[in-house]
Coordinates of C-alpha atoms in Angstrom, one line a residue:
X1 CA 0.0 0.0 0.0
X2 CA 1.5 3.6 -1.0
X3 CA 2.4 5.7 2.2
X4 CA -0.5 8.2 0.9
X5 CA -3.4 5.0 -0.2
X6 CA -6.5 6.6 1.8
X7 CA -7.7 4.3 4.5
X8 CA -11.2 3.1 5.5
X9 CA -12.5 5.0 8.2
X10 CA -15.3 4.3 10.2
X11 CA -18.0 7.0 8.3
X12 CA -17.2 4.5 5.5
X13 CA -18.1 1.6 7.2
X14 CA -21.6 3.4 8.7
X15 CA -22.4 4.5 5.6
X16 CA -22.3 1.1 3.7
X17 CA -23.8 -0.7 6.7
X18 CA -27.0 1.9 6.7
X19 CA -25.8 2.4 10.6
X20 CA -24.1 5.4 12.3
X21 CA -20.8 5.8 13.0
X22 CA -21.3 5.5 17.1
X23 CA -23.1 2.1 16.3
X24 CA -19.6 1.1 14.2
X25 CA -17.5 1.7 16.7
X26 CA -19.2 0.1 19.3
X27 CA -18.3 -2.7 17.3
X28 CA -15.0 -2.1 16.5
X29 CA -14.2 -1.7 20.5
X30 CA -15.7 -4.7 21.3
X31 CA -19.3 -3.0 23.1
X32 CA -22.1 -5.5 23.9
X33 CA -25.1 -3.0 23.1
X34 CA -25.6 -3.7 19.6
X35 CA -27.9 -5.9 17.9
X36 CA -26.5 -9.4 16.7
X37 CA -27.9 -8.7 12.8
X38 CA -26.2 -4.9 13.0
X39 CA -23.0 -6.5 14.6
X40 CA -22.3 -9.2 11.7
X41 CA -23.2 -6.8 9.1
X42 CA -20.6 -4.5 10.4
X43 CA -18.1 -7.0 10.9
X44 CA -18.2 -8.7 7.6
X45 CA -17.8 -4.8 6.0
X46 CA -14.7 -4.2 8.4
X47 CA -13.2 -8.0 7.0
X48 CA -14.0 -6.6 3.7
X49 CA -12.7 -3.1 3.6
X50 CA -9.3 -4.1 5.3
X51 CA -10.5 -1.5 8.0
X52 CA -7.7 -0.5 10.4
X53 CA -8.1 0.0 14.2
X54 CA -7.3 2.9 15.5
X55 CA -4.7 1.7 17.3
X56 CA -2.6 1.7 14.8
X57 CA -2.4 5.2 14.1
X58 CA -2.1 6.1 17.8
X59 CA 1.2 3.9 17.7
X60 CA 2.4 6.1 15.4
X61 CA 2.8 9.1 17.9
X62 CA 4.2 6.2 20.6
X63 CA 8.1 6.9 21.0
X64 CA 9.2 3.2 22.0
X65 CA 7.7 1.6 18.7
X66 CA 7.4 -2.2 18.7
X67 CA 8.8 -4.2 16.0
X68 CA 7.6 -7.9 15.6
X69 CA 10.2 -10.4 14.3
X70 CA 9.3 -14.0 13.1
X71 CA 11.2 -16.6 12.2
X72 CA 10.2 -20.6 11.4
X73 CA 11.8 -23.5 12.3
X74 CA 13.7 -24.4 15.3
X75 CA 16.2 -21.6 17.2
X76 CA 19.4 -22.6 15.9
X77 CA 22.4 -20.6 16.0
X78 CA 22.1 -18.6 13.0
X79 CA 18.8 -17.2 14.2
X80 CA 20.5 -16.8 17.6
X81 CA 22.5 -14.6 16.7
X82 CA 20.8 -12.5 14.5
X83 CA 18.1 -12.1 17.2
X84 CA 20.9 -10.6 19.7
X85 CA 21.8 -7.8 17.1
X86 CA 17.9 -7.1 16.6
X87 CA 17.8 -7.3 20.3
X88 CA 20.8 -5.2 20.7
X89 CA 19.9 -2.3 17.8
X90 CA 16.7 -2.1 19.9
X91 CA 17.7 -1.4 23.2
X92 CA 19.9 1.3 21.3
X93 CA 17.0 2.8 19.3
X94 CA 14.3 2.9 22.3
X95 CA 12.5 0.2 20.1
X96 CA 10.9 -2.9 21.7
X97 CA 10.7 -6.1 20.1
X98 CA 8.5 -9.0 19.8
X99 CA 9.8 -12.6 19.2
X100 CA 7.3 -15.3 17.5
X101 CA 7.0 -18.0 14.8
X102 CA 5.7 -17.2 11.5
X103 CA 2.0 -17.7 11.0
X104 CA -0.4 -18.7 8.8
X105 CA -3.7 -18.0 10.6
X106 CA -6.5 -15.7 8.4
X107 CA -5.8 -11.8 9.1
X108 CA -2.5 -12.5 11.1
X109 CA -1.2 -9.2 9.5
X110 CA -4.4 -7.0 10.7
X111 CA -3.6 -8.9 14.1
X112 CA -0.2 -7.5 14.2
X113 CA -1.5 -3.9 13.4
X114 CA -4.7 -4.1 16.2
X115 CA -1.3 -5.4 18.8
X116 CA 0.6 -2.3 17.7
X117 CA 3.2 -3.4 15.8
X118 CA 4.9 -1.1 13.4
X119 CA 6.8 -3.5 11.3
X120 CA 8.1 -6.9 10.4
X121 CA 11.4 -8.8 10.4
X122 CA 11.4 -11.9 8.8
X123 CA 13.6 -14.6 9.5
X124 CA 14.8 -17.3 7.8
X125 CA 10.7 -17.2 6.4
X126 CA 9.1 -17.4 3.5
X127 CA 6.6 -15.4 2.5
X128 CA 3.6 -15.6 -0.3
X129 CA 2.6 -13.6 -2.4
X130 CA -0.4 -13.9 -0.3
X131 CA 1.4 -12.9 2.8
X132 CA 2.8 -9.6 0.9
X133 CA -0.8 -8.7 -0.2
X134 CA -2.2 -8.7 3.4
X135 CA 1.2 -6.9 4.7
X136 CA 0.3 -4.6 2.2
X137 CA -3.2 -3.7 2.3
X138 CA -2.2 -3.4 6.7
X139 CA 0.5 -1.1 5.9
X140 CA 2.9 -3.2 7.7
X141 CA 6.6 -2.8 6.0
X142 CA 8.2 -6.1 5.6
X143 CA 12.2 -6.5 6.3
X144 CA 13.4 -9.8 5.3
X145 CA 17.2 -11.3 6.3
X146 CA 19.0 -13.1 4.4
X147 CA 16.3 -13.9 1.7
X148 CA 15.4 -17.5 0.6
X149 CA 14.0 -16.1 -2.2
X150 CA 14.3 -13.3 -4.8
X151 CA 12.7 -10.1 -3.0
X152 CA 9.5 -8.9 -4.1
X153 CA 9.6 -5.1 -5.1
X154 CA 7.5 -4.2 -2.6
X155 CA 9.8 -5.5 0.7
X156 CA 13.5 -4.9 2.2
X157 CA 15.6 -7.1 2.8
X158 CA 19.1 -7.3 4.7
X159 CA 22.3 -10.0 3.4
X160 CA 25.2 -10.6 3.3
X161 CA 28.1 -10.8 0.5
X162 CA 27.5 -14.5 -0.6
X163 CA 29.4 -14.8 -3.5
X164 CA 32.4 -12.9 -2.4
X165 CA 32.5 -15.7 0.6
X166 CA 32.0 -18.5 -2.0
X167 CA 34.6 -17.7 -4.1
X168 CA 37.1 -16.9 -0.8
X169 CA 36.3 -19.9 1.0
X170 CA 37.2 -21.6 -2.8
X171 CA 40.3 -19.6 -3.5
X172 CA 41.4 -21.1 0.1
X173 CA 41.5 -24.1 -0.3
X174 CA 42.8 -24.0 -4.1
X175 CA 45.6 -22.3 -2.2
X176 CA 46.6 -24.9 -0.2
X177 CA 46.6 -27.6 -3.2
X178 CA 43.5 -28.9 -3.5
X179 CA 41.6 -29.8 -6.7
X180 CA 39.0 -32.2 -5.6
X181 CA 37.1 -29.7 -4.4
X182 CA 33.1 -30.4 -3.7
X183 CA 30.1 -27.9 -2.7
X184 CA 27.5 -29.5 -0.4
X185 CA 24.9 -26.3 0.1
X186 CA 21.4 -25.8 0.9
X187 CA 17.7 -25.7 -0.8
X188 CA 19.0 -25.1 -4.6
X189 CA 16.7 -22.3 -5.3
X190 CA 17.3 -20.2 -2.3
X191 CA 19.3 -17.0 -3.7
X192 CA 22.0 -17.3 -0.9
X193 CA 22.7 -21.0 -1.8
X194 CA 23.2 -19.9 -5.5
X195 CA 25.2 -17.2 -4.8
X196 CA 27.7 -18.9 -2.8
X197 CA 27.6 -21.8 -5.3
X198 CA 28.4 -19.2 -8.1
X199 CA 31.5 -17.8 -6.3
X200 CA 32.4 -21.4 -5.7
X201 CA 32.2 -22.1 -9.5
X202 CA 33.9 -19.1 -10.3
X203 CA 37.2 -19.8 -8.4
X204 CA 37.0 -23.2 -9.8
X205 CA 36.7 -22.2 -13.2
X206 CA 39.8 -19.1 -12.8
X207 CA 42.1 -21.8 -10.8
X208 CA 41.3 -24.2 -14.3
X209 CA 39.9 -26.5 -12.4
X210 CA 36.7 -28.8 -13.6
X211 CA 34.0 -29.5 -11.9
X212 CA 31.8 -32.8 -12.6
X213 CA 28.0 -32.9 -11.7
X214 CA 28.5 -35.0 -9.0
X215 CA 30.5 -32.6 -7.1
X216 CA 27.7 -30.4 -6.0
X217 CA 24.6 -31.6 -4.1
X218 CA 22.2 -29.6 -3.0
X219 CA 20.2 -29.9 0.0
X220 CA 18.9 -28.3 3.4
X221 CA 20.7 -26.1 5.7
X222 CA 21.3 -28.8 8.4
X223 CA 23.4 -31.3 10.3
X224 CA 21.7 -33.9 8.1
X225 CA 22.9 -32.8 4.9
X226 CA 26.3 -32.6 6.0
X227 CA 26.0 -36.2 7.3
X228 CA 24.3 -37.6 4.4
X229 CA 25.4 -35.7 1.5
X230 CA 28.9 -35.7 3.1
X231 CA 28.3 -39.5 3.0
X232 CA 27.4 -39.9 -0.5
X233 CA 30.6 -37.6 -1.7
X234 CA 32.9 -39.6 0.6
X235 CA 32.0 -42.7 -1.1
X236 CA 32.4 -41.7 -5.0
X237 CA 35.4 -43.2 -6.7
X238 CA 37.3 -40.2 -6.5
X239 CA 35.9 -38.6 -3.3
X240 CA 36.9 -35.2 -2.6
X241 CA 39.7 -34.0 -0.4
X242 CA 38.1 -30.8 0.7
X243 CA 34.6 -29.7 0.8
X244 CA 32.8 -26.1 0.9
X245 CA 29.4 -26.6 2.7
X246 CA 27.1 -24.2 2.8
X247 CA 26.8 -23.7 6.6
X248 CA 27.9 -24.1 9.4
X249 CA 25.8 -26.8 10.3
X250 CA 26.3 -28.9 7.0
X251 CA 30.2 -28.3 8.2
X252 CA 30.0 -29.9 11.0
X253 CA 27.6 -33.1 9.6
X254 CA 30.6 -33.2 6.8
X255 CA 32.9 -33.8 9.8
X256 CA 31.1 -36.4 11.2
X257 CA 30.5 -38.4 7.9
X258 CA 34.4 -38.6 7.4
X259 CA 34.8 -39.6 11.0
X260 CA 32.6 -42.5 10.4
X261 CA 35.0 -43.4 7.6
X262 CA 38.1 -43.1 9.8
X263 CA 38.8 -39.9 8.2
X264 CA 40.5 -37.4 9.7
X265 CA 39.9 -33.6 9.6
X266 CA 41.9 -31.8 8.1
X267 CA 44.5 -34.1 7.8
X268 CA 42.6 -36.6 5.0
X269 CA 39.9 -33.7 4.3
X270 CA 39.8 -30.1 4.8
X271 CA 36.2 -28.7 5.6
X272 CA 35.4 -24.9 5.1
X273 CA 31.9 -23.6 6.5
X274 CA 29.7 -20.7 6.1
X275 CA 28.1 -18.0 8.8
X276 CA 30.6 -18.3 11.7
X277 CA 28.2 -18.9 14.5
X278 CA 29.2 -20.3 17.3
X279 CA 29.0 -24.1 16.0
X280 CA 31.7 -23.3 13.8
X281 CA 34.2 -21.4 16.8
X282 CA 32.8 -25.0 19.2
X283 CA 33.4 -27.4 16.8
X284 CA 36.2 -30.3 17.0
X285 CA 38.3 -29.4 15.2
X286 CA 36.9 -25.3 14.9
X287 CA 36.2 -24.7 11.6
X288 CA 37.7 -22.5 8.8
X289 CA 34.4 -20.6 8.0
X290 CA 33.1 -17.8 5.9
X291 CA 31.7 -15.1 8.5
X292 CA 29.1 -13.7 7.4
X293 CA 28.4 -10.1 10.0
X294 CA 25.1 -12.1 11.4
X295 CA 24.0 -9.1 14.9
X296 CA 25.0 -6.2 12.5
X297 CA 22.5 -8.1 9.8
X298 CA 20.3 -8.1 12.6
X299 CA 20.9 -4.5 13.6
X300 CA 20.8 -3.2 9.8
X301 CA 17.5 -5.0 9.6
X302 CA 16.1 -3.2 12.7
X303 CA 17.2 0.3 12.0
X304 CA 15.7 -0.3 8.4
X305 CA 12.7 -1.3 9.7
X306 CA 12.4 1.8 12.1
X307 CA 13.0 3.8 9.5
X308 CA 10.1 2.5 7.5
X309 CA 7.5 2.5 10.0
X310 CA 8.3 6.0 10.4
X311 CA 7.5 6.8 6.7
X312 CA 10.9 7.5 5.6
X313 CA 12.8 6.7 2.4
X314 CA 15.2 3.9 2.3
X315 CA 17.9 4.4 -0.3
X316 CA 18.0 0.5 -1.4
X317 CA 15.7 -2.3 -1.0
X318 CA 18.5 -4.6 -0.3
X319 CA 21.7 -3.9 1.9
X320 CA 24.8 -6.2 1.6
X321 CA 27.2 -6.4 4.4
X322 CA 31.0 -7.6 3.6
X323 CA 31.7 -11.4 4.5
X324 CA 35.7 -12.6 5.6
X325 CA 37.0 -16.0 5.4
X326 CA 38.5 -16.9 9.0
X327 CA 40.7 -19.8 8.7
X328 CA 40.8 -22.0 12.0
X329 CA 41.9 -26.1 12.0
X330 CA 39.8 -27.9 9.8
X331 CA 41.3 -26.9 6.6
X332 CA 45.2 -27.9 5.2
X333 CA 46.9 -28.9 2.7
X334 CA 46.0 -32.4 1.2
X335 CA 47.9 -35.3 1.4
X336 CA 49.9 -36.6 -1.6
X337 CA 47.9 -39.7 -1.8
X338 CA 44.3 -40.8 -1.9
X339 CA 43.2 -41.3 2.2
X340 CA 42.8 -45.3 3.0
X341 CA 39.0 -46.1 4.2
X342 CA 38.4 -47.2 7.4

């Protein structure tokens, strides 16, 4: 919805129920005096008219707005830490914030706006077109980190530099002398994954170095793709001596499939990961990882969403914050012959 869309107001509402505006919002605030007919009528011409409650132009005047930030799926260490620097840019800003998992329930947005929020981070979510219409038509700005998907025109969104850490995290471990070189990422369509797998081709390609199909898998963001993909790359006829996965968690399931192989890391393969959460700095061995800046994503993302709640203008829809390769034990050079199998 354009900042200057003209909203439904309550003489709207009177006039297309054939009631007067005191009857409408004795409705809309919930009063008991009305007559069960007159009170569906009026309700079903709210639902239809995407009528706001008042409440949220009164937040507009509050000075400690409240930002609501979803994510889906468990609380791993990724969203962890993102959450602190939303938390963090907050406290900073005078803002408050409020944690919960994304939803799918009818009028969810319109909920949000009768609660008083004044915008929405999005989380590792997904979100519909359907879910962008209803932000919109509630005037709710949408901020979205690290997007899954291309971003719609009508959101923000917050990342990082994916490709510039695919393409260091390859160029590492080209510089220590490897060739058999494998990517193990996440969902195949999400724009981070392809991004990172891009840079990954690209230092491939400039070092001269092929790349067969079976190289690259694609698969989830989690420990279980680094245990089973890492599996099924261990076990080709050439296997790889290093692999780029596309987190931090995949990293560490890559770690465990070699172990189960009596492999060694990094001494028969080198692993490089990709966020540098704390799994990464915890890990055995810690892991050469691509950092990406994951509390000032989260900060970034808050200040932006301030910004738009207030009306103002935001230069660019998406920010990009610089990555950096930080190079710990699980990456070396690798050895001059092909690791026995345990």
């Amino acid at each position: 919805m354009r900042p200057d869309a003209r909203r439904t107001t309550l003489a709207d509402i009177a006039r297309a129920a054939g009631v007067s505006v005191a009857t409408v919002s004795k409705v809309v605030n919930g009063r008991g005096d009305v007559a069960p007919q007159t009170r569906t009528r009026v309700q079903e011409l709210l639902h239809l008219h995407d009528y706001l409650a008042p409440v949220f132009r009164h937040t507009e005047a509050v000075e400690s707005p409240t930002i609501e930030v979803q994510f889906r799926g468990g609380l791993k260490s990724y969203v962890a830490e993102t959450l602190e620097g939303i938390i963090d840019s907050a406290s900073e800003s005078g803002a408050s914030v409020v944690i919960s998992k994304a939803s799918g329930a009818p009028h969810w947005a319109r909920d949000l706006v009768s609660a008083g929020r004044r915008a929405v981070i999005a989380v590792t979510s997904v979100y519909t077109t359907a879910h962008l219409n209803e932000l919109a038509r509630s005037g709710l700005p949408l901020v979205v980190l690290d997007p899954l998907h291309l971003p719609d025109s009508r959101i923000h969104s917050v990342g990082a530099t994916n490709f510039a850490g695919g393409l260091a995290a390859t160029r590492h471990l080209l510089s220590l002398g490897h060739r058999r070189i494998s990517y193990l990422g996440g969902p195949s369509m999400a724009v981070c994954n392809q991004a990172r797998l891009h840079g990954y081709r690209a230092a491939m390609e400039a070092g001269g170095v092929p790349v067969p199909d079976a190289c690259t898998r694609p698969g989830d963001f989690t420990y279980e793709t680094g245990l089973l993909g890492g599996a099924a790359l261990l076990d080709l006829d050439e296997p790889p001596t290093a692999v780029f996965a596309g987190n931090d968690e995949i990293a560490v399931g890559v770690v465990e499939a070699a172990r189960a192989r009596g492999l060694r890391v990094p001494e028969d393969l080198s692993v490089v990961g990709f966020d540098d959460t704390s799994l990464a700095r915890t890990a055995s061995p810690p892991l050469t990882t691509v950092r990406q800046p994951l509390r000032e994503m989260g900060g970034a993302a808050l200040r932006t969403a301030l910004r738009l709640a207030n009306g103002e203008r935001v230069d660019s829809h998406h920010i990009e914050l610089a990555t950096e390769l930080v190079v710990r034990a699980s990456t070396a050079p690798p050895r001059a012959a092909t690791p026995e199998r345990g």
